Structures are given as C-alpha cells and as structure tokens.
XYZ file of C-alpha atoms in Angstrom:
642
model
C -17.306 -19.056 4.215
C -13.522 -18.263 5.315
C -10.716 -18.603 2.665
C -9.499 -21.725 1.193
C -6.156 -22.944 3.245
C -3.259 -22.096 1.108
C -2.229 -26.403 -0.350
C 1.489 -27.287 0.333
C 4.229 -27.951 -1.931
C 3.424 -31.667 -1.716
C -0.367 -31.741 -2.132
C -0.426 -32.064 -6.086
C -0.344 -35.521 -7.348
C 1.671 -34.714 -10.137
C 4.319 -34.189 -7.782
C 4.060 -37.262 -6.159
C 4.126 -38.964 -9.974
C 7.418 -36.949 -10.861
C 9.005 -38.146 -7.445
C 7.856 -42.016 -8.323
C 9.118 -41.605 -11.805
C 12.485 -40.030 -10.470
C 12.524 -43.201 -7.949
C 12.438 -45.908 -10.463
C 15.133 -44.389 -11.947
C 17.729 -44.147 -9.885
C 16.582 -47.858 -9.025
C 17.363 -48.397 -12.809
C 20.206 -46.798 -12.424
C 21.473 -48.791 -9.406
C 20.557 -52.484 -10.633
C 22.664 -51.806 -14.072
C 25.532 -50.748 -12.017
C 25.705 -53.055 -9.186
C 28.723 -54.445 -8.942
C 30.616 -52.829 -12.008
C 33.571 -50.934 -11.948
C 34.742 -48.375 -14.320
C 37.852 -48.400 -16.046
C 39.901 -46.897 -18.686
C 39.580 -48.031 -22.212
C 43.369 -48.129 -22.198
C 43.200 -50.652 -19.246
C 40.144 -52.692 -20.922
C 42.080 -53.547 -24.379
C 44.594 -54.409 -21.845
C 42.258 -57.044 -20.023
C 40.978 -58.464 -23.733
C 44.879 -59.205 -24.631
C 45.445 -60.970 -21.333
C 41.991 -63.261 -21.764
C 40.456 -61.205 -18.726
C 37.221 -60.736 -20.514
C 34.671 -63.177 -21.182
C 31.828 -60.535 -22.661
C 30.906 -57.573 -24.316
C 28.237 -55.217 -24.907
C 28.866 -52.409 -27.430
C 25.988 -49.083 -26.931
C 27.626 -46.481 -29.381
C 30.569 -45.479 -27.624
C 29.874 -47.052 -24.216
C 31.036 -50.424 -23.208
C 30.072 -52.804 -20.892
C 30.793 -56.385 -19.952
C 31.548 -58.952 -17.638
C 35.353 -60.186 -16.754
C 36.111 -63.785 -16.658
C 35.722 -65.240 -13.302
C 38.507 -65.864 -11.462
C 39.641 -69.334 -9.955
C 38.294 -70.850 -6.938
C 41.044 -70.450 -3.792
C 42.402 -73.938 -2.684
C 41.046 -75.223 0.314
C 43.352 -74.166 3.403
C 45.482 -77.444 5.104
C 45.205 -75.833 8.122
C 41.868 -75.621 9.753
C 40.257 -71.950 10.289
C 40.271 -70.015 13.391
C 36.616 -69.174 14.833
C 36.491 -65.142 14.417
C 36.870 -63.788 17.668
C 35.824 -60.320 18.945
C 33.890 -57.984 16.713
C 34.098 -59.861 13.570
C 32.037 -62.933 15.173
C 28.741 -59.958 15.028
C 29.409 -59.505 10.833
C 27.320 -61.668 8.948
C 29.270 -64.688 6.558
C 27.367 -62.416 3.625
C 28.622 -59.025 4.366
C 32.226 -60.953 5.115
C 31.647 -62.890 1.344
C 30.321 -59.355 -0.222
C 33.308 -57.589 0.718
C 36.395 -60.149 -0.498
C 34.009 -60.007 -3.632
C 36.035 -58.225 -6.797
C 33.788 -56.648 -9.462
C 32.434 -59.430 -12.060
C 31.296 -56.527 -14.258
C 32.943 -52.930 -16.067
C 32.008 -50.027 -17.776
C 34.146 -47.894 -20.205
C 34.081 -45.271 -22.873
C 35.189 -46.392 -26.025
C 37.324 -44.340 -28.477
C 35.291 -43.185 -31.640
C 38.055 -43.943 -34.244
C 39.603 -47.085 -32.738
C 38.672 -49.358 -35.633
C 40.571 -52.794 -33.943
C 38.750 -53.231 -31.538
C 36.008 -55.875 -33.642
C 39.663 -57.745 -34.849
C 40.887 -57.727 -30.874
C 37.596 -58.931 -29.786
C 37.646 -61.662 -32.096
C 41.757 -62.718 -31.724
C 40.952 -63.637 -28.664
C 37.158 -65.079 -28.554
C 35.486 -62.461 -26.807
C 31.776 -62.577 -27.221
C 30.481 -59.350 -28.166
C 26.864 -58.053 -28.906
C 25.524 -54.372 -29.921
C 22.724 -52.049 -29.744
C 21.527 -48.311 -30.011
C 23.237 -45.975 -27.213
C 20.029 -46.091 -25.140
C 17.301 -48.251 -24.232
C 13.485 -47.946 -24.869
C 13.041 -48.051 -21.066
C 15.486 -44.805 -21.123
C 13.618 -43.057 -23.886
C 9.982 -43.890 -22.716
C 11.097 -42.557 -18.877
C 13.317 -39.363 -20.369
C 10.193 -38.717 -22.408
C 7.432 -39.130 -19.731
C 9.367 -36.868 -17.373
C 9.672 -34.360 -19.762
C 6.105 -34.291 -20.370
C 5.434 -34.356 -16.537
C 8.097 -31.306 -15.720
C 6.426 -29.266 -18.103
C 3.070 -30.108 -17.225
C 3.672 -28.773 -13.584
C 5.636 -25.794 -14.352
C 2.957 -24.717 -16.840
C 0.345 -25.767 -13.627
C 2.031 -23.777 -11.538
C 2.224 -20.174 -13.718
C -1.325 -20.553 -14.845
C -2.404 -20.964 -11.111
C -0.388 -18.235 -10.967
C -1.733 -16.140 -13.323
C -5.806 -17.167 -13.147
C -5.803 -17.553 -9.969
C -7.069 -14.110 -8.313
C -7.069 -15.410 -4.753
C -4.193 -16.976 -2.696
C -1.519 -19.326 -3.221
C -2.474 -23.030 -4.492
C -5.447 -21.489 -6.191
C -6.479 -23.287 -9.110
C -8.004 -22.003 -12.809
C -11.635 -22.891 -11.648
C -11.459 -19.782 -8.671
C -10.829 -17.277 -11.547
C -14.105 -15.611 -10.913
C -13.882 -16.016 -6.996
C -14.369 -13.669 -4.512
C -11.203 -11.800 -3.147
C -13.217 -10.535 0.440
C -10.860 -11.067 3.268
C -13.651 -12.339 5.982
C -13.161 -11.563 9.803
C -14.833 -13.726 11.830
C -16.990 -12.158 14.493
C -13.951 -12.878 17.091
C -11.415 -11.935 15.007
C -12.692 -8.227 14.925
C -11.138 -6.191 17.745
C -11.987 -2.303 16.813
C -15.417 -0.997 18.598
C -17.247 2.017 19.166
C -14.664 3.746 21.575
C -11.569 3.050 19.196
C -13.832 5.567 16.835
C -13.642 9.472 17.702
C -14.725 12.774 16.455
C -17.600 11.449 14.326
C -20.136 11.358 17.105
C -23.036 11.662 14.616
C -22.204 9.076 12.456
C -21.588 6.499 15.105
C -25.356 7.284 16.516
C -26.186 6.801 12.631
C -24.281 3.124 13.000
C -25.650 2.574 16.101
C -29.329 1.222 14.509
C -27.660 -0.885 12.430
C -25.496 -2.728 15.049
C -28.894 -2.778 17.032
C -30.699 -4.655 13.924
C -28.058 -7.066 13.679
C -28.529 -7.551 17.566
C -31.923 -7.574 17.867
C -34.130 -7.850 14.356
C -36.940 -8.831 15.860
C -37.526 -5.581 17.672
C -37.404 -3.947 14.171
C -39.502 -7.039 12.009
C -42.397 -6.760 14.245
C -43.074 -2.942 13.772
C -42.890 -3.642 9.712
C -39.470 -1.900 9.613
C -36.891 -2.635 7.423
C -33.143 -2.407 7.881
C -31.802 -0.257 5.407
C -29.740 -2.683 2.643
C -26.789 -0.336 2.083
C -25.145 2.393 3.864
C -22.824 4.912 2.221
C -19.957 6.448 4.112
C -18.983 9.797 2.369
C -16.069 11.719 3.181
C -12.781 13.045 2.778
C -9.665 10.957 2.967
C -8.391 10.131 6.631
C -11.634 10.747 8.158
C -12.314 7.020 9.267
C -14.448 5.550 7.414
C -13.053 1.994 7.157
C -12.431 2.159 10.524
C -15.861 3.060 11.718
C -17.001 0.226 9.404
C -15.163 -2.173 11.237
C -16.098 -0.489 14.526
C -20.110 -1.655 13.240
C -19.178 -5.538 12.711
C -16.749 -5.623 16.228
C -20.022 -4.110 18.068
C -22.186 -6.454 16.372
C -19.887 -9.589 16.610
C -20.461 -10.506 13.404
C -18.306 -11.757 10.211
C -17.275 -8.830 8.351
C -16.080 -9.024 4.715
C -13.833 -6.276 4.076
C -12.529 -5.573 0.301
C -11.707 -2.846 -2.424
C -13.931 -2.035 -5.290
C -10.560 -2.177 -7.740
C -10.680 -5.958 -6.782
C -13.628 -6.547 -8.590
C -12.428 -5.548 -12.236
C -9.853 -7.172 -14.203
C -9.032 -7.127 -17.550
C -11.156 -10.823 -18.351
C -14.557 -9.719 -19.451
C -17.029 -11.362 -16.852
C -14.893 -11.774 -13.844
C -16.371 -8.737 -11.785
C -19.704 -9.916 -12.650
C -18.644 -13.681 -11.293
C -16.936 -12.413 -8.102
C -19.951 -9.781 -7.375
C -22.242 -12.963 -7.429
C -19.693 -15.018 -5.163
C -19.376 -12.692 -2.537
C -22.718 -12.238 -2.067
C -23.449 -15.520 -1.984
C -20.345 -16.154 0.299
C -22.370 -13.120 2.653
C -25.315 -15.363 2.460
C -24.045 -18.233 3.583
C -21.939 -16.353 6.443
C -25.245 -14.052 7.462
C -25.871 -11.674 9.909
C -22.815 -10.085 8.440
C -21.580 -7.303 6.833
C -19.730 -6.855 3.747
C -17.377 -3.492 3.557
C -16.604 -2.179 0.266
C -13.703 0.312 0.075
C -13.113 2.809 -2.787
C -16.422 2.155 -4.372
C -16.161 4.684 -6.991
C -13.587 2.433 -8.803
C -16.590 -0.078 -9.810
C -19.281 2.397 -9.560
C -18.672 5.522 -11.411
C -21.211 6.582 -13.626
C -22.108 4.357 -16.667
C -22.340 6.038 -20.390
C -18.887 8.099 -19.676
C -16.987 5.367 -21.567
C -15.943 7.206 -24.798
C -15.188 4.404 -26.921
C -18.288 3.560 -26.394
C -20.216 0.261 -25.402
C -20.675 -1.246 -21.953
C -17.303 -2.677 -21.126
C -16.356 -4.691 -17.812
C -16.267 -2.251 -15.198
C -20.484 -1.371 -16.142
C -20.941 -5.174 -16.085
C -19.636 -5.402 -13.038
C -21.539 -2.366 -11.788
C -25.059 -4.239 -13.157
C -24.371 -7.381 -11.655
C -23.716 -5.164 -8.203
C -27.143 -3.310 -9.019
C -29.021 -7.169 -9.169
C -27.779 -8.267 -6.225
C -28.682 -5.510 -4.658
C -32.117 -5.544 -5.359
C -32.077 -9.853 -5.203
C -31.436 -9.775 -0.854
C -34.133 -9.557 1.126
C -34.054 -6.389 3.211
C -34.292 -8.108 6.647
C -31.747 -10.819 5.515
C -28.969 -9.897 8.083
C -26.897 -9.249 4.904
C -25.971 -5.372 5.101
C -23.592 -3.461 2.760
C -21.007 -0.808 3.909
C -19.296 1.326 1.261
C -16.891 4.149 1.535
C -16.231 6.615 -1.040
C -14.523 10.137 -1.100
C -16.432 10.751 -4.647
C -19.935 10.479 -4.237
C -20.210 13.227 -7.230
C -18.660 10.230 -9.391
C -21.286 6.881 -8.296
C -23.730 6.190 -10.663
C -27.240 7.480 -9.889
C -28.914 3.986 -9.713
C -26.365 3.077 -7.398
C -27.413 5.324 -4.604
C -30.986 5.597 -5.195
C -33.800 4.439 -2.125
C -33.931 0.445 -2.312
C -29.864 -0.002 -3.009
C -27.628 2.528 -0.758
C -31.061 4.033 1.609
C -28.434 6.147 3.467
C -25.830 7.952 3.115
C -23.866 9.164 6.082
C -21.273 12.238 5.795
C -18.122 11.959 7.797
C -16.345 15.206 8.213
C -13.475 16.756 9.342
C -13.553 16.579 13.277
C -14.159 20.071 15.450
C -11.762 20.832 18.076
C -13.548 18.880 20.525
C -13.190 15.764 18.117
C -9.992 16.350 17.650
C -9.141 16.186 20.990
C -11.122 13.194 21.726
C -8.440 11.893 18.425
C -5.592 12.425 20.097
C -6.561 10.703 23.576
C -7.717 7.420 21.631
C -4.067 7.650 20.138
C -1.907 8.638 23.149
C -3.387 5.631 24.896
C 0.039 3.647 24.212
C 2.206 6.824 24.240
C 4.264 7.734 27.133
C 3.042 11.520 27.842
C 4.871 13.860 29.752
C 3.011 15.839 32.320
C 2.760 19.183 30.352
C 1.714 17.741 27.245
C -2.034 20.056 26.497
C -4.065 17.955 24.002
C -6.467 20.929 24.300
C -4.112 23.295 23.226
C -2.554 20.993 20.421
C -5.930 20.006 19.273
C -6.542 23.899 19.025
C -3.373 24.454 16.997
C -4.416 21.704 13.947
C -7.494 23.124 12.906
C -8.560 20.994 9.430
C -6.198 18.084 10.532
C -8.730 14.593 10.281
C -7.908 11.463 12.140
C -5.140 10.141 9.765
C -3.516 13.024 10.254
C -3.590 12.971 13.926
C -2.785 9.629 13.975
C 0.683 10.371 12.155
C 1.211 13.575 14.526
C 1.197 11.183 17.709
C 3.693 8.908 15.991
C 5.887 11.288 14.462
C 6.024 12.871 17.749
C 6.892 9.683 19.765
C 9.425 9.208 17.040
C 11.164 12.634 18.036
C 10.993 11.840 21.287
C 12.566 8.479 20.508
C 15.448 10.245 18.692
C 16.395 12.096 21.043
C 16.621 9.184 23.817
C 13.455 10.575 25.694
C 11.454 8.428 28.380
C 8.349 10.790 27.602
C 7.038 12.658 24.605
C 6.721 16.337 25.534
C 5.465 19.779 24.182
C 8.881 19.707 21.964
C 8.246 17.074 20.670
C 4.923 17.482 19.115
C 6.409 20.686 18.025
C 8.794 19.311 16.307
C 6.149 16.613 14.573
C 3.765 19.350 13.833
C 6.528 21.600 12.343
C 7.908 18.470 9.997
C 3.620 17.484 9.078
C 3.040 21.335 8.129
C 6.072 22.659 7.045
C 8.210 19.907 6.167
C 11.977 19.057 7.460
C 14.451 21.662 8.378
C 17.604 22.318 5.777
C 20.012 23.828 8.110
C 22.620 22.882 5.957
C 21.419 25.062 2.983
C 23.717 28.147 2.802
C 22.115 31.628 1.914
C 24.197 34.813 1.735
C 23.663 37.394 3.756
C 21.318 39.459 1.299
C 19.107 36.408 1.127
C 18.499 36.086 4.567
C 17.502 40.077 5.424
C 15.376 39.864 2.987
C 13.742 36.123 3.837
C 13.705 37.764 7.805
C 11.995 41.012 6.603
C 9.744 39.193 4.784
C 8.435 36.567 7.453
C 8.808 39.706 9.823
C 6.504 41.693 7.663
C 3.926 38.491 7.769
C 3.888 38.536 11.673
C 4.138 42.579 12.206
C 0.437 42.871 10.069
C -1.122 40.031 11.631
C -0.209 41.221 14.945
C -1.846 44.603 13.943
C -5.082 43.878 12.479
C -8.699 43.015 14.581
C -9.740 39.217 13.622
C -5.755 38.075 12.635
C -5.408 34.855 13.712
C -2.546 35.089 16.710
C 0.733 34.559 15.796
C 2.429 31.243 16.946
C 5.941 30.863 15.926
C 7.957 32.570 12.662
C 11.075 31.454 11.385
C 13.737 31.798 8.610
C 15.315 28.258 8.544
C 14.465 26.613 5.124
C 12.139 23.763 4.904
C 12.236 20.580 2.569
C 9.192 21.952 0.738
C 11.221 24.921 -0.769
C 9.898 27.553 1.644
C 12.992 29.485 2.814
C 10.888 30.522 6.083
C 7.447 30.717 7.506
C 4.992 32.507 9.835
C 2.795 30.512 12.173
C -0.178 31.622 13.119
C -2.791 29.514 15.571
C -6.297 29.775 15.824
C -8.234 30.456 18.827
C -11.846 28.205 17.749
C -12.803 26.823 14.651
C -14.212 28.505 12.109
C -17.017 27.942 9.550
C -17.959 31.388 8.655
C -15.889 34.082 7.722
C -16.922 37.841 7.084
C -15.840 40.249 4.182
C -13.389 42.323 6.637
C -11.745 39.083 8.193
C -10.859 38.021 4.427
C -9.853 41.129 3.776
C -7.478 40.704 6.942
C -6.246 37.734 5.496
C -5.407 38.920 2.321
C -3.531 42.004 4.078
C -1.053 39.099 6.277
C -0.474 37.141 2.618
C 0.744 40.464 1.282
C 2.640 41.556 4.562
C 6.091 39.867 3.244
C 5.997 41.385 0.156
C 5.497 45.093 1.271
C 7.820 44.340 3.524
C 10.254 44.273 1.234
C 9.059 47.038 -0.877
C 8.970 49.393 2.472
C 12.527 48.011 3.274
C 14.801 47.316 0.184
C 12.568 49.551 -2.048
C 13.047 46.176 -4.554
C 10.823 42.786 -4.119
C 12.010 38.883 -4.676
C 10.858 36.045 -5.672
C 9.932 35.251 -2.158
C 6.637 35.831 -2.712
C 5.180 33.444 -5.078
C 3.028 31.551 -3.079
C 1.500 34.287 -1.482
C 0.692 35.796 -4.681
C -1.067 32.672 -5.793
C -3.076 32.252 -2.337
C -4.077 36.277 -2.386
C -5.181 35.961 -6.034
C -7.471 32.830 -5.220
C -8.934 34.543 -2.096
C -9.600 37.847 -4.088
C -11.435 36.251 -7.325
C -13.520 33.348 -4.671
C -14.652 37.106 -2.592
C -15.978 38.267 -6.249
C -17.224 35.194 -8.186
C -17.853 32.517 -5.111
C -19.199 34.730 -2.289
C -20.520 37.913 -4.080
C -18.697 40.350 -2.372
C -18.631 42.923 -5.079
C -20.328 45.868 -5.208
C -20.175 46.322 -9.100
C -21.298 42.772 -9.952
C -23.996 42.408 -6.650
C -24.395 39.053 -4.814
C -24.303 37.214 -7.750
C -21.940 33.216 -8.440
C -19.506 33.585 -11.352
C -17.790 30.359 -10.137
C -16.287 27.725 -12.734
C -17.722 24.623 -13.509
C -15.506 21.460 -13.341
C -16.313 18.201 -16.298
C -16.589 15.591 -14.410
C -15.682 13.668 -17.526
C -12.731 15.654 -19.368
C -11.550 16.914 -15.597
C -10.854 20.085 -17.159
C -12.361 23.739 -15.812
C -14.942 25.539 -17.780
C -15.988 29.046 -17.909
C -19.477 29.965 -15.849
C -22.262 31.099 -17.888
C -20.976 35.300 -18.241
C -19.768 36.906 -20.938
C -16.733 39.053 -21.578
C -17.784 42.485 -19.703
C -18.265 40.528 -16.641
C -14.864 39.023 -16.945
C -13.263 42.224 -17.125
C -15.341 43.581 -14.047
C -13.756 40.349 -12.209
C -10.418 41.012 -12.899
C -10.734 44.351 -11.829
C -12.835 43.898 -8.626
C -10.459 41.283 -7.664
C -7.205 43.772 -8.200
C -8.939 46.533 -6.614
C -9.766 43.512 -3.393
C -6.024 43.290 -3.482
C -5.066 46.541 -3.853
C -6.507 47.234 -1.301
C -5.084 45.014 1.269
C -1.585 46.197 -0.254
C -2.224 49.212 0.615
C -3.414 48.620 4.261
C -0.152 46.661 5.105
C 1.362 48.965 3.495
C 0.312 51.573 5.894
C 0.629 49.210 8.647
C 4.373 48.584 7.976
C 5.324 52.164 7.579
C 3.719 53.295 10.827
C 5.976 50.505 13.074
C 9.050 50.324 10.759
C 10.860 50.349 13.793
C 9.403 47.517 14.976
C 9.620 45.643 11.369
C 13.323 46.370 11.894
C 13.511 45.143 15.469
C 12.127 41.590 14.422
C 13.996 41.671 11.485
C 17.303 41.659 13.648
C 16.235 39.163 16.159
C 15.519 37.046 13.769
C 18.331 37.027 12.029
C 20.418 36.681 15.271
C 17.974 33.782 16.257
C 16.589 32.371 13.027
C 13.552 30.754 15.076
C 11.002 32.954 17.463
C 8.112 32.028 19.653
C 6.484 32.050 23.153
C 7.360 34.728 25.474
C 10.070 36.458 23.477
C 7.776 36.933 20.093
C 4.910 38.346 22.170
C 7.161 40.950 23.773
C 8.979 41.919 20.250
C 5.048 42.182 19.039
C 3.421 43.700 22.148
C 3.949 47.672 20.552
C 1.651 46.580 18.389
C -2.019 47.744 19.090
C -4.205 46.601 16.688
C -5.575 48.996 13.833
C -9.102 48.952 12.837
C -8.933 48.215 9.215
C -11.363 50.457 8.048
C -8.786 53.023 9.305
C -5.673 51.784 7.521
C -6.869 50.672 4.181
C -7.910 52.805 1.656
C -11.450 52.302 -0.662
C-alpha cells in the first residue's frame, strides 16, 4: 500500500461552502446597489430642498433612497433616423440602459445633524428607519465567521496530528510513516555495493528466498524473519539493504526507528501495527528499519521508572514479530551501529535469527569503493586507485564516497577537464587534516620551532624498523588548530601489531617534542596532542594488551555504564594503580629516550629538514626521500634504553 496522494487546496468541502457563502454575498451586495449612486450628504439635503427626493430609508448613519422620477421627454416632430453603422448591432436595451440616470442614492449621514426629520417632513419626503444592518447581514457575517475559523483550526490540527504528508487528516495519527519503493522504483543492486563481499553472500539467500521460496519450503526451511546489519557508521548498511529489495524486485519499505515514537502515548504501538500490516498487504517485501536502537534499546533503563512509550512501542515490535509467519515473504532489515544498546529479546533466535557484521573495508575493498564511485568522474590517466586506496587505511565507504567528490570539486576549482593525483591530494589533505590557513601569521620563532618539530616526527620514523613510511610533512596551519603535520602511509593493512612496533610508534609521537628539547633546549605547547595519543598507547600496552612485565598478561581495562555513560574503574585496587602509572611512564620513557638518541646521532640531518622546510613549508615525493635517505634505520633494541 503506497502513500495517500497529497489532496489539493480545493478538495475540502468547507472550502467550497466558504466560496458559496462569499458568492451570495457579493450577489447581495450587487442587487442593493444596482443602479444607485453615491453622493454627498451636502448634495442630498440639497436634492430634499429642491423636491428631488421622493423616499427615504434611515440605517443609523447610512441613507438610502430613491429620487423622484424625472419627466417623460416629448415626443420628437421630426421623425427618427434609422441608426446606421455600428450602432444598428447595439441592442434598444443596452441603448435604453445607458441614457438611464440613477433612480436610487446612497449617503452618509452626519451624526449631529438634528434637521434633517423637520427637512424631511417640510417638504413630504417619506421616510422609514431601521437598525444599521440587516438579519441577512448578521446571520451571513456570523456563519462565515464560524466557517473561517473552522478551517483554519482544520488546517493546524491536520497539521499538527497528522504524522504523514500534507492533507493528512486527525484519523492517520497513528499511521505508518514507511516511505514504500515499489519494486521498479528501486535502482541500487548488488554491484552498486563494494567492500562487504561477505555480507552480500550473507544477502544473497535472502534475495534467493524472495525469488524462489519454494526451493526453500519444500526442504522444511525457513527464511530467517529478521536480519540485523551491525556496523560502524558509513559502512553501507542502508545501502546494501536497498541493494537486497533492487535484486529481489520487490517493494521495499524504508524508515527510521525515531519515526516510531512521539510524545502521544500509543502512537508507536499504532504505527508498528500499520506498517506491518501495510508489509502484509504489499508482500514479498521487505521492510528496512534504520537506527533501530532509537526504539529498541534495552527496557528497565528508564529511571523514572514505569514502561513509558518508547518500551510500548518496542512490545508491540516484539508481537509482531513473533505474529508473521516465517515463510510469509514479509522479511525485516534493521541497521544499527549499537548492538551493545538493543534489548535482548529483540535479537534473540525467532525475532532478528541473524546478525550480519559490516566492517571497515580492506585495501582491496577499498579499492573496489573507489571504482564504483569514479564511474561518473572524469579520471586522468595517472590517477592509482591502488595506491590511494593504500594511503586511507580505516577510511569506510562514506568516507570514500566524500574523497571522490571533494576531489572532483578541486579539480572543478581549478577549471580542470580531469581529476588528477593533485587533486585527490588536495581532498585527502582537507578530509584528514582539514583546510589550509595560509593567511595565519607566525613569527619567526614559531615557525623553527613548528619545522623542528614536524622535522623531528619524520627524522625518527624514517629511522626506526616497522615505521610506517613517511608520505608528506608540512608546517602550513590547518583549520583544525594543528600548526603542521607529518604524513606517514602505510604499506598493507594491519590487524595485529607487536610490542616493538608500538613501541616504534610511541617513539615517532614523541619525535617533535625531543626535537625541540635536542634543539632549543626549551619545549612548547606544540605537543599536546601527542602527549595525549602517547599516554593512551602506553596505559592500553599495560592494562588492554598485558604488556607488562610487573603486572603479567593480565586486563586492567575500564568498564563503560551503558546507562550513566560514565567510565568506571576495573576490578584492582590501589597498588595495581600505582604499578600502571609507573609501567606506563617507564613505556614512555622509554621511547623518549630512544628518539632521543635517534635525534642526537643525525642532528645534522634534523637541521637540514628543518631549513628546507622552512624555505618550502610543504615536502614530499622525491625531494623528502633524498633529505631522509642518510637515514639507515636503527634497530630499536639498540637505541632505547630498558
């Protein structure tokens, strides 16, 4: 069942009663002033003096009457001339209407003028009067009152009740508010969906139920009644939901799980009911649900206590759920990024039987990403999606969505026909680093030290076995407050990491700030954020990944409330805590201490890069190899210190 088609302006009888009512009047209007002219009241006391007027009728102040009719003309002694030319076509009536004068006026009459009564009767006027309006007037002001209110108050309680689109009326309150798609209307398939290989093949039975049930009914199987899609935002969910219904050419209900609540105790419940039964009506279909955990969070968290509308809703969801018949061609998709948050009955065997993960794609999805979205895009020749896909590890299909378009919007800019390497540069620079501030001044201490610090950054990364290479560094100031920043690009993805590559890492964080320290003998500010990153590392190596000798391979990590949202402390006690915080500053220390080391053995090449990039502000390619190439890496165990 599609959506109600939205009712015109004119499709409400009440307006076609207000129009009637405003008709008559002006017809009203028209007969009582046919014929009447108005004059002054200085001109009418003129007329009664002179014997002009034969009537009078006296509303309050306003006058009306009829003048005395003038004398016939005398009959001509010559006999008329036939009309010739044009005036032989106007009719004797229009001719007689026209050399008509008025037989009736209308005037305003002066509220103090207390002679008038005497006038009137000096000269035998016949007068009559009455209240200022008439009962016809007052009944017809007072119905179309009544009726103008009526339809404005119609209109803002549609308005308000309503829930649905425009025209709807009081009685859809508790309606549905599923967009439906019918099975032609759904464009997206299987190969607009890519880097989620596995959860396509998971899709795949499902389109091949709705296809062909009978394969599955004969075997005893049954379709599974709701499928969960899990996974972080961007990932494409909603789109691989609609990829299911355009492979399975079949009406697809698409909403939000926010739509279903409202402040109106009952109405979730109501519009649960009516889409299903909408779904019913419609089936084989499938009904999307976005955002689920808005409607289906865990019940018993309310702390006011009591059920209140969103658990009703959630109940009414529940029945349903277990009303359909598992083969009835009715199958629900939902897509949540907090499956922590649903409530347990919600996903248990018989309601949602599966529950399919979508994660962040691999390089190869990635790439696969980027070729579905380049489809429209004018490429240049040179343009790698191999390498780019390499150089946004963690990016997810939103995101590579916006890099295409930001890119084509560079390239657009700068009056392109084709979006090359620079381009996507440039896009990837803006997504990850945010918007260049050239026009932000720094004095010349500021900048040394910003250059020696990025410097520093690149100079230990470049030194150290398992450093992620180093891309691009620069010292112009982004939008995101970062007065520079050193790029580094992976070579493969990576899911596992060892003690001595973390310990790598946490040696480039701290790079910039030694810098410093082995330059200026005096640190900044600079370093904030690296400080905050190094400190998270160092206490996740000791109380996440039990990489401390004096505590063993044991977790320490907090526990978040799902209900408060507020951290609480792991089950240790206060001599552990104190062993953290000094394993993790000894972790640190450590790495310190090795780029340290690091720094003061190629000073001269710390001060090289320093220069160039002050001269340059930006480095990459070619040149920041070569200024990096004296370099050799240093096995860590070598440099650092236990």
């Amino acid at each position: 069942m599609g959506p109600l088609p939205p009712r015109g302006p004119f499709r409400s009888p009440f307006i076609w009663i207000l129009l009637l009512f405003t008709a008559l009047f002006w017809v009203q209007q028209y007969w009582i002033t046919r014929n009447t002219v108005q004059i002054p009241y200085s001109e009418f006391k003129k007329a009664v003096s002179e014997g002009r007027i034969k009537s009078v009728h006296i509303a309050g102040e306003h006058i009306t009457g009829e003048f005395v009719p003038p004398p016939a003309p005398p009959e001509p002694e010559t006999p008329q001339v036939p009309p010739s030319g044009a005036e032989r076509f106007v009719p004797e009536a229009i001719r007689d209407f026209k050399a008509r004068v008025p037989d009736r006026f209308s005037t305003v009459r002066l509220p103090e003028d207390e002679q008038l009564v005497p006038l009137l009767d000096k000269h035998g006027v016949v007068y009559e009067g009455e209240l200022s309006t008439t009962w016809f007037s007052q009944i017809f002001s007072l119905l179309a009152l009544i009726l103008i209110t009526f339809a404005i108050g119609s209109f803002f309680v549609r308005r308000m009740f309503a829930g649905g689109g425009p025209g709807a009326s009081i009685l859809s309150f508790g309606r549905s508010r599923a967009r439906m798609a019918a099975e032609h209307e759904v464009k997206v398939t299987f190969d607009d969906v890519a880097g989620i290989d596995e959860a396509k093949a998971e899709l795949r039975e499902v389109v091949d139920f709705l296809k062909n049930p009978d394969r599955y009914t004969r075997l005893g199987a049954k379709i599974p009644k709701g499928i969960l899609l899990t996974g972080a935002p961007g990932t494409g969910k909603t789109l691989l939901a609609r990829a299911v219904a355009g492979e399975a050419a079949v009406p697809f209900f698409s909403l939000s799980g926010s739509e279903f609540v409202e402040m109106f105790v009952g109405v979730g419940a109501a519009r649960v009911r009516d889409l299903f039964a909408q779904a019913h009506k419609a089936a084989p279909c499938i009904v999307f649900v976005d955002e689920i955990d808005s409607m289906g969070g865990k019940r018993g968290l309310n702390p006011i206590g009591g059920a209140d509308e969103r658990e009703q809703t959630l109940n009414q969801l529940l029945a349903e759920m277990d009303g359909f018949e598992p083969n009835s061609g009715v199958i629900l998709l939902a897509a949540t990024n907090r499956p922590d948050v649903l409530d347990p009955a919600l996903r248990r065997p018989g309601r949602f039987d599966r529950t399919i993960m979508i994660d962040g794609p691999d390089i190869n999805g990635r790439e696969a990403i980027l070729r579905v979205h380049v489809r429209k895009v004018k490429l240049a020749p040179e343009v790698n999606l191999r390498s780019l896909a390499g150089r946004t590890p963690g990016f997810v299909g939103a995101d590579l969505a916006n890099l295409v378009n930001e890119a084509a919007l560079a390239a657009a800019r700068r009056s392109r026909e084709q979006v090359s390497n620079e381009d996507f540069e440039t896009a990837l620079d803006r997504i990850t680093t945010g918007l260049e501030r050239k026009g932000r001044v720094m004095n010349r201490r500021e900048k040394e030290l910003v250059a020696h610090h990025e410097a520093g950054h690149a100079l230990v990364a470049a030194s150290l076995p398992g450093a992620d290479p180093v891309h691009k560094v620069s010292i112009i100031p982004r939008s995101i407050g970062a007065l520079g920043f050193t790029q580094q690009q992976p070579t493969e993805d990576r899911y596992l990491l060892t003690r001595q590559e973390l310990e790598t890492r946490l040696a480039v964080l701290l790079g910039g700030r030694t810098a410093e320290e082995v330059v200026f003998g005096d640190v900044s500010t600079g370093a904030a954020d690296d400080l905050a990153r190094a400190t998270q590392l160092a206490r996740a190596m000791v109380m996440r990944f039990g990489m401390s000798e004096k505590l063993g391979p044991l977790s320490y990590e907090q526990e978040r409330n799902p209900f408060l949202g507020l951290t609480q402390k792991g089950e240790y006690g206060e001599k552990a805590a104190d062993l953290i915080d000094a394993e993790a500053q000894a972790i640190v220390a450590k790495a310190r201490e090795t780029a340290r080391e690091i720094l003061l053995r190629r000073k001269d090449r710390l001060l090289a890069l320093s220069v160039r990039l002050l001269e340059k502000e930006h480095l990459e390619g070619p040149e920041l190899e070569a200024l990096l190439a004296a370099s050799e890496p240093v096995p860590l165990v070598a440099a650092g210190k236990p």
